[in-house]
Amino acid sequence: QVQLVESGGGSVQAGGSLRLSCAVFGYAYSSYCMAWFRQAPGKEREGVAAIDSDGSTSYADSVKGRFTISQDTAKNTLYLQMNSLKPEDTAMYYCAAGPYVGVGSCPDLDSFYNYWGQGTQVTVFS
């Protein structure tokens, strides 16, 4: 059974940093897409960043240069380092896992991903 467990959320002042973690259990595929999504109240869920099993990454324009997605395959853990946080980054953050579709081709469509974590709340106050 595949399970994704996020942690690391919290409240932080604008300009601060947080690092989210996503521990992955039971996902047996050696090739994959992993991604972070977020959903703010009253808004649709949006893709934030993605990484594939080759290590290729992609980012939403709104977080480029501020967020970094990474993975530790030995620990089966996905990370999202978030720097220079803004109030508009406030949302529930989810990690997701899906199939591999080619180098650097992980989509930012939530319908693509098969497995989801329960989410971790990030609140940025000014």
Short mmCIF file of C-alpha atoms in Angstrom, two decimals, residues 10-71:
data_model
loop_
_atom_site.label_atom_id
_atom_site.label_comp_id
_atom_site.label_asym_id
_atom_site.label_seq_id
_atom_site.Cartn_x
_atom_site.Cartn_y
_atom_site.Cartn_z
CA GLY A 10 3.91 25.79 10.13
CA SER A 11 3.55 29.54 10.55
CA VAL A 12 6.34 31.85 9.49
CA GLN A 13 6.83 35.54 8.96
CA ALA A 14 7.11 36.84 5.41
CA GLY A 15 10.67 36.51 4.19
CA GLY A 16 11.25 33.41 6.26
CA SER A 17 11.89 29.82 5.25
CA LEU A 18 10.38 26.38 5.76
CA ARG A 19 11.34 22.93 4.55
CA LEU A 20 8.59 20.44 3.83
CA SER A 21 9.23 16.71 3.81
CA CYS A 22 7.25 13.89 2.26
CA ALA A 23 8.06 10.36 3.38
CA VAL A 24 7.06 7.78 0.78
CA PHE A 25 6.12 4.24 1.76
CA GLY A 26 5.37 1.31 -0.51
CA TYR A 27 5.98 3.00 -3.87
CA ALA A 28 7.91 0.34 -5.72
CA TYR A 29 8.53 2.00 -9.08
CA SER A 30 12.09 2.98 -9.96
CA SER A 31 10.86 5.53 -12.50
CA TYR A 32 8.38 8.16 -11.34
CA CYS A 33 7.21 11.72 -11.08
CA MET A 34 6.94 13.32 -7.66
CA ALA A 35 5.41 16.72 -7.10
CA TRP A 36 4.28 19.31 -4.61
CA PHE A 37 0.90 20.96 -4.99
CA ARG A 38 -0.82 23.56 -2.88
CA GLN A 39 -4.35 24.74 -2.34
CA ALA A 40 -5.37 28.00 -0.72
CA PRO A 41 -8.89 28.55 0.63
CA GLY A 42 -11.30 29.28 -2.18
CA LYS A 43 -8.74 28.48 -4.88
CA GLU A 44 -8.01 25.52 -7.08
CA ARG A 45 -5.12 23.21 -6.30
CA GLU A 46 -2.02 24.23 -8.23
CA GLY A 47 1.27 22.58 -9.01
CA VAL A 48 4.27 24.08 -7.26
CA ALA A 49 7.23 21.90 -8.26
CA ALA A 50 7.97 18.47 -9.66
CA ILE A 51 10.93 16.13 -9.90
CA ASP A 52 11.37 12.89 -11.78
CA SER A 53 13.45 9.82 -11.09
CA ASP A 54 16.21 11.25 -13.31
CA GLY A 55 16.39 14.31 -11.07
CA SER A 56 14.93 16.75 -13.58
CA THR A 57 12.91 19.50 -11.92
CA SER A 58 10.26 22.01 -12.89
CA TYR A 59 8.65 24.89 -11.03
CA ALA A 60 5.64 27.15 -11.19
CA ASP A 61 6.60 30.66 -12.23
CA SER A 62 5.33 32.01 -8.91
CA VAL A 63 7.97 30.07 -6.93
CA LYS A 64 10.97 30.00 -9.27
CA GLY A 65 14.09 31.19 -7.55
CA ARG A 66 12.51 30.81 -4.10
CA PHE A 67 11.55 27.13 -3.80
CA THR A 68 13.72 24.08 -4.41
CA ILE A 69 12.42 20.53 -4.81
CA SER A 70 14.78 17.67 -4.04
CA GLN A 71 14.74 14.02 -3.09
#
